[in-house]
C-alpha positions as a Python dict, from the first residue, in 0.01 Angstrom:
ca = {
    (1, 'M'): (0, 0, 0),
    (2, 'S'): (379, -12, 13),
    (3, 'A'): (546, -214, -260),
    (4, 'G'): (774, -381, -4),
    (5, 'P'): (1138, -311, 77),
    (6, 'A'): (1313, -88, -174),
    (7, 'K'): (1616, -235, -345),
    (8, 'P'): (1909, 9, -317),
    (9, 'L'): (2019, 140, -657),
    (10, 'S'): (2351, 6, -785),
    (11, 'S'): (2471, 361, -855),
    (12, 'P'): (2333, 638, -633),
    (13, 'I'): (2228, 934, -843),
    (14, 'V'): (2392, 1277, -819),
    (15, 'I'): (2125, 1548, -822),
    (16, 'A'): (2253, 1895, -918),
    (17, 'H'): (2073, 2116, -667),
    (18, 'R'): (1950, 2419, -866),
    (19, 'G'): (2222, 2323, -1116),
    (20, 'A'): (2590, 2366, -1032),
    (21, 'S'): (2475, 2638, -794),
    (22, 'G'): (2803, 2651, -606),
    (23, 'E'): (2970, 2777, -925),
    (24, 'R'): (2705, 2968, -1120),
    (25, 'P'): (2393, 3165, -1022),
    (26, 'E'): (2130, 2908, -927),
    (27, 'H'): (1843, 2808, -1152),
    (28, 'T'): (1999, 2929, -1475),
    (29, 'L'): (2061, 2729, -1791),
    (30, 'A'): (2430, 2800, -1735),
    (31, 'A'): (2416, 2635, -1392),
    (32, 'Y'): (2223, 2335, -1524),
    (33, 'D'): (2452, 2294, -1825),
    (34, 'L'): (2767, 2309, -1612),
    (35, 'A'): (2619, 2044, -1383),
    (36, 'I'): (2557, 1818, -1681),
    (37, 'R'): (2912, 1872, -1808),
    (38, 'E'): (3039, 1782, -1461),
    (39, 'G'): (2857, 1449, -1480),
    (40, 'A'): (2539, 1506, -1280),
    (41, 'D'): (2267, 1250, -1343),
    (42, 'V'): (1984, 1489, -1261),
    (43, 'I'): (1922, 1865, -1267),
    (44, 'E'): (1680, 2020, -1020),
    (45, 'P'): (1456, 2318, -1098),
    (46, 'D'): (1231, 2474, -835),
    (47, 'L'): (918, 2594, -1011),
    (48, 'V'): (704, 2902, -953),
    (49, 'P'): (435, 3056, -1177),
    (50, 'T'): (425, 3379, -1372),
    (51, 'K'): (129, 3613, -1398),
    (52, 'D'): (41, 3464, -1737),
    (53, 'G'): (64, 3100, -1633),
    (54, 'H'): (416, 2990, -1722),
    (55, 'L'): (639, 2793, -1487),
    (56, 'V'): (987, 2935, -1432),
    (57, 'A'): (1284, 2824, -1225),
    (58, 'R'): (1339, 3021, -904),
    (59, 'H'): (1400, 2894, -551),
    (60, 'E'): (1126, 3128, -431),
    (61, 'N'): (861, 3340, -594),
    (62, 'E'): (1017, 3641, -414),
    (63, 'I'): (1305, 3726, -648),
    (64, 'S'): (1492, 4023, -504),
    (65, 'G'): (1768, 3796, -373),
    (66, 'T'): (1826, 3605, -697),
    (67, 'T'): (1771, 3863, -971),
    (68, 'D'): (1847, 4228, -1048),
    (69, 'V'): (1479, 4326, -1026),
    (70, 'A'): (1554, 4601, -771),
    (71, 'A'): (1772, 4773, -1034),
    (72, 'H'): (1478, 4800, -1278),
    (73, 'P'): (1295, 5130, -1211),
    (74, 'E'): (1013, 5023, -1439),
    (75, 'F'): (922, 4756, -1180),
    (76, 'A'): (960, 4966, -866),
    (77, 'D'): (585, 4978, -814),
    (78, 'R'): (564, 4597, -813),
    (79, 'K'): (734, 4578, -475),
    (80, 'T'): (482, 4456, -221),
    (81, 'T'): (429, 4257, 97),
    (82, 'K'): (263, 3914, 103),
    (83, 'T'): (202, 3634, 350),
    (84, 'I'): (306, 3295, 212),
    (85, 'D'): (274, 2979, 418),
    (86, 'G'): (241, 3194, 729),
    (87, 'Q'): (554, 3401, 660),
    (88, 'T'): (537, 3771, 575),
    (89, 'E'): (774, 3873, 295),
    (90, 'T'): (839, 4201, 117),
    (91, 'G'): (982, 4214, -233),
    (92, 'W'): (898, 4131, -591),
    (93, 'F'): (705, 3813, -674),
    (94, 'T'): (700, 3611, -995),
    (95, 'E'): (321, 3585, -999),
    (96, 'D'): (304, 3962, -1049),
    (97, 'F'): (515, 3954, -1368),
    (98, 'T'): (447, 3819, -1715),
    (99, 'L'): (704, 3585, -1862),
    (100, 'A'): (813, 3858, -2105),
    (101, 'E'): (877, 4093, -1814),
    (102, 'L'): (1071, 3830, -1617),
    (103, 'K'): (1285, 3764, -1922),
    (104, 'T'): (1418, 4121, -1898),
    (105, 'L'): (1572, 4039, -1558),
    (106, 'R'): (1907, 3871, -1498),
    (107, 'A'): (2006, 3625, -1230),
    (108, 'R'): (2251, 3700, -953),
    (109, 'E'): (2426, 3497, -685),
    (110, 'R'): (2198, 3426, -388),
    (111, 'L'): (2490, 3381, -144),
    (112, 'P'): (2734, 3661, -237),
    (113, 'Q'): (2895, 3648, 106),
    (114, 'L'): (3010, 3291, 32),
    (115, 'R'): (3027, 3253, -345),
    (116, 'S'): (3157, 3438, -650),
    (117, 'T'): (2949, 3714, -805),
    (118, 'A'): (3151, 3705, -1128),
    (119, 'Y'): (2853, 3572, -1325),
    (120, 'D'): (2592, 3813, -1192),
    (121, 'R'): (2354, 3972, -1443),
    (122, 'Q'): (2463, 3744, -1729),
    (123, 'F'): (2183, 3486, -1743),
    (124, 'P'): (1803, 3511, -1777),
    (125, 'I'): (1540, 3319, -1581),
    (126, 'P'): (1463, 2991, -1762),
    (127, 'T'): (1124, 2833, -1820),
    (128, 'L'): (1043, 2469, -1747),
    (129, 'E'): (1022, 2406, -2121),
    (130, 'E'): (1373, 2544, -2173),
    (131, 'I'): (1508, 2316, -1898),
    (132, 'I'): (1337, 2012, -2051),
    (133, 'A'): (1485, 2103, -2390),
    (134, 'L'): (1833, 2134, -2239),
    (135, 'A'): (1806, 1794, -2069),
    (136, 'K'): (1687, 1629, -2390),
    (137, 'T'): (1951, 1794, -2607),
    (138, 'R'): (2237, 1706, -2374),
    (139, 'S'): (2107, 1351, -2330),
    (140, 'K'): (2121, 1302, -2706),
    (141, 'E'): (2462, 1467, -2744),
    (142, 'L'): (2624, 1282, -2455),
    (143, 'G'): (2461, 944, -2501),
    (144, 'R'): (2340, 931, -2140),
    (145, 'T'): (2007, 1022, -1986),
    (146, 'I'): (1984, 1351, -1800),
    (147, 'A'): (1683, 1349, -1570),
    (148, 'I'): (1502, 1647, -1421),
    (149, 'Y'): (1375, 1679, -1064),
    (150, 'P'): (1122, 1966, -1047),
    (151, 'E'): (996, 2091, -712),
    (152, 'T'): (652, 2245, -682),
    (153, 'K'): (701, 2546, -453),
    (154, 'H'): (421, 2657, -219),
    (155, 'P'): (151, 2461, -406),
    (156, 'T'): (-129, 2538, -159),
    (157, 'Y'): (-52, 2910, -167),
    (158, 'F'): (-45, 2923, -546),
    (159, 'A'): (-367, 2724, -574),
    (160, 'S'): (-530, 2969, -332),
    (161, 'I'): (-457, 3261, -567),
    (162, 'G'): (-570, 3075, -878),
    (163, 'K'): (-222, 2988, -1004),
    (164, 'G'): (-197, 2619, -920),
    (165, 'T'): (120, 2454, -1046),
    (166, 'D'): (23, 2085, -1064),
    (167, 'A'): (-171, 2099, -1392),
    (168, 'P'): (82, 2308, -1592),
    (169, 'L'): (367, 2091, -1465),
    (170, 'V'): (198, 1769, -1571),
    (171, 'A'): (100, 1926, -1904),
    (172, 'A'): (460, 2024, -1980),
    (173, 'L'): (591, 1681, -1884),
    (174, 'T'): (322, 1511, -2091),
    (175, 'E'): (414, 1731, -2388),
    (176, 'A'): (772, 1608, -2342),
    (177, 'G'): (649, 1248, -2358),
    (178, 'W'): (707, 1188, -1987),
    (179, 'T'): (410, 1026, -1814),
    (180, 'T'): (529, 706, -1643),
    (181, 'A'): (763, 589, -1369),
    (182, 'E'): (1018, 507, -1639),
    (183, 'A'): (1041, 873, -1745),
    (184, 'P'): (1361, 1060, -1649),
    (185, 'V'): (1170, 1274, -1400),
    (186, 'F'): (1106, 1297, -1027),
    (187, 'I'): (850, 1543, -889),
    (188, 'Q'): (911, 1667, -535),
    (189, 'S'): (721, 1870, -279),
    (190, 'F'): (741, 1962, 89),
    (191, 'E'): (363, 1941, 97),
    (192, 'V'): (155, 1623, 99),
    (193, 'N'): (-181, 1688, -61),
    (194, 'N'): (-42, 1811, -391),
    (195, 'L'): (167, 1494, -421),
    (196, 'K'): (-146, 1289, -360),
    (197, 'H'): (-320, 1499, -625),
    (198, 'L'): (-31, 1451, -868),
    (199, 'K'): (-51, 1075, -816),
    (200, 'T'): (-398, 1087, -974),
    (201, 'M'): (-264, 1287, -1270),
    (202, 'T'): (61, 1115, -1369),
    (203, 'G'): (263, 800, -1327),
    (204, 'I'): (587, 993, -1276),
    (205, 'R'): (782, 915, -958),
    (206, 'L'): (693, 1140, -664),
    (207, 'I'): (925, 1243, -382),
    (208, 'Q'): (811, 1362, -40),
    (209, 'L'): (1051, 1625, 86),
    (210, 'L'): (1111, 1636, 461),
    (211, 'G'): (1238, 1932, 658),
    (212, 'G'): (1445, 1893, 970),
    (213, 'E'): (1196, 2114, 1157),
    (214, 'G'): (827, 2200, 1133),
    (215, 'G'): (579, 2026, 910),
    (216, 'P'): (403, 2050, 574),
    (217, 'A'): (250, 2390, 499),
    (218, 'D'): (-76, 2220, 401),
    (219, 'K'): (-103, 2074, 755),
    (220, 'A'): (-152, 1725, 612),
    (221, 'A'): (79, 1581, 880),
    (222, 'P'): (156, 1711, 1231),
    (223, 'S'): (529, 1731, 1168),
    (224, 'Y'): (810, 1601, 948),
    (225, 'V'): (942, 1412, 1250),
    (226, 'A'): (612, 1222, 1267),
    (227, 'M'): (642, 1142, 897),
    (228, 'I'): (976, 963, 944),
    (229, 'S'): (847, 720, 1204),
    (230, 'P'): (810, 366, 1064),
    (231, 'E'): (433, 411, 1052),
    (232, 'G'): (466, 757, 900),
    (233, 'L'): (693, 626, 626),
    (234, 'K'): (443, 354, 544),
    (235, 'Q'): (184, 626, 490),
    (236, 'V'): (420, 822, 267),
    (237, 'A'): (479, 507, 62),
    (238, 'T'): (110, 495, -33),
    (239, 'Y'): (160, 795, -263),
    (240, 'A'): (535, 858, -302),
    (241, 'W'): (823, 666, -462),
    (242, 'G'): (1082, 815, -231),
    (243, 'I'): (1173, 1075, 27),
    (244, 'G'): (1408, 1373, 23),
    (245, 'P'): (1507, 1433, 386),
    (246, 'D'): (1721, 1710, 529),
    (247, 'K'): (2065, 1548, 548),
    (248, 'A'): (2072, 1617, 924),
    (249, 'M'): (1793, 1360, 965),
    (250, 'L'): (2043, 1084, 880),
    (251, 'W'): (2241, 1149, 1197),
    (252, 'R'): (2202, 1179, 1572),
    (253, 'G'): (2531, 1337, 1665),
    (254, 'D'): (2788, 1126, 1481),
    (255, 'A'): (2574, 811, 1495),
    (256, 'P'): (2348, 710, 1205),
    (257, 'T'): (1974, 715, 1260),
    (258, 'T'): (1756, 436, 1126),
    (259, 'L'): (1590, 662, 867),
    (260, 'V'): (1750, 508, 557),
    (261, 'A'): (1681, 152, 669),
    (262, 'D'): (1326, 241, 781),
    (263, 'A'): (1252, 414, 449),
    (264, 'H'): (1387, 120, 249),
    (265, 'G'): (1176, -111, 462),
    (266, 'A'): (869, 92, 364),
    (267, 'G'): (958, 66, -5),
    (268, 'L'): (1094, 420, -38),
    (269, 'R'): (1416, 547, -194),
    (270, 'V'): (1615, 812, -7),
    (271, 'H'): (1767, 1130, -160),
    (272, 'P'): (1898, 1361, 119),
    (273, 'W'): (1966, 1733, 70),
    (274, 'T'): (2182, 1941, 40),
    (275, 'Y'): (2557, 1876, 29),
    (276, 'R'): (2739, 2208, 1),
    (277, 'A'): (3114, 2252, 21),
    (278, 'E'): (3142, 2559, 241),
    (279, 'N'): (3229, 2509, 608),
    (280, 'V'): (2913, 2684, 718),
    (281, 'F'): (2707, 2406, 557),
    (282, 'V'): (2902, 2086, 629),
    (283, 'R'): (2853, 1894, 952),
    (284, 'P'): (3091, 2017, 1226),
    (285, 'S'): (3312, 1708, 1216),
    (286, 'F'): (3383, 1773, 846),
    (287, 'R'): (3479, 2142, 872),
    (288, 'R'): (3828, 2264, 788),
    (289, 'G'): (3928, 2567, 994),
    (290, 'D'): (3706, 2854, 1105),
    (291, 'D'): (3646, 3043, 778),
    (292, 'P'): (3275, 2988, 703),
    (293, 'K'): (3323, 3021, 327),
    (294, 'A'): (3630, 2795, 307),
    (295, 'H'): (3556, 2449, 175),
    (296, 'G'): (3522, 2170, 428),
    (297, 'D'): (3540, 1797, 365),
    (298, 'V'): (3204, 1769, 191),
    (299, 'A'): (3334, 1461, 6),
    (300, 'G'): (3380, 1290, 342),
    (301, 'E'): (3031, 1395, 445),
    (302, 'I'): (2887, 1249, 124),
    (303, 'R'): (3084, 924, 170),
    (304, 'A'): (2941, 886, 519),
    (305, 'A'): (2588, 917, 380),
    (306, 'L'): (2664, 675, 96),
    (307, 'G'): (2777, 431, 362),
    (308, 'Q'): (2423, 437, 501),
    (309, 'G'): (2286, 316, 166),
    (310, 'I'): (2125, 631, 30),
    (311, 'D'): (1995, 611, -327),
    (312, 'G'): (2110, 955, -436),
    (313, 'F'): (2183, 1300, -299),
    (314, 'F'): (2142, 1669, -376),
    (315, 'T'): (2455, 1881, -405),
    (316, 'D'): (2545, 2236, -510),
    (317, 'F'): (2881, 2102, -632),
    (318, 'P'): (2807, 1822, -882),
    (319, 'Q'): (3173, 1762, -974),
    (320, 'I'): (3256, 1684, -612),
    (321, 'G'): (2944, 1470, -587),
    (322, 'V'): (3020, 1270, -901),
    (323, 'D'): (3386, 1217, -813),
    (324, 'T'): (3296, 1111, -458),
    (325, 'R'): (3018, 876, -571),
    (326, 'N'): (3242, 715, -834),
    (327, 'A'): (3533, 671, -594),
    (328, 'Y'): (3299, 521, -336),
    (329, 'L'): (3162, 270, -586),
    (330, 'R'): (3513, 161, -682),
    (331, 'T'): (3572, 54, -321),
    (332, 'R'): (3263, -166, -300),
}
């Protein structure tokens, strides 16, 4: 049952999406550490498994776009084609590499047409344990709590090949001493059944991610649109603490939707994704000029969402997010 209307947080949290991924290659300790130094409250690793059962931070298990794997002749024969959640992909996949092998690779910018490649091939792929250690170390040094926000990627697919991610994730968090809703952790997923499974394994806060199109890969709901109806949100509230909707779901044209109010009414917090500075990513009314890689008014876009009462937000540019959140709070 829902716990009743959610009380908006006094200070919406700034979630560093894949770290400070607008400034460093995503999902690297360098990106996470920069985000922390910029004031982010939370760092977000997407988690995928290795061949030998470790969890590492990559946006996808196919890594040709985010690492230099194609430049390693010793791994040329690992290139393959797979079908994941109904999509056929060709490349190199983390589940075909041991952790030791992945550690020989270096990260590179996923969006080189928009962002600097100056830091390419400088940073290795981090493990979940290394990210936890960074968060704990920086929390102690800075005197403020740095939370983590891991996403389980393609959980049904990985379970189907014998590399389920729920158990190793909970084990690592338990080893860190994080088992309850008070822990500085949120676990997120675009699927439903693995969140319901995780609810039986841990007391950590769970977040149902919601795409602007389609539906969960595990077919546990007909569509994400159905899940944001008042009745759908009540169902989500039976297993999740909050939702992470596509930021577009907050708007119908330039008018707010009722999603934030409906979610709060169901007892859910709301953390929309993802606020990126480049024109190509901001809503049309916040663009500046026609250059897709020039920065638009993402601060204005964030302020508009804060005005709807969101409880936090994902951003590739934590410094902008922190400055905008803090300035907004000073006006209240």
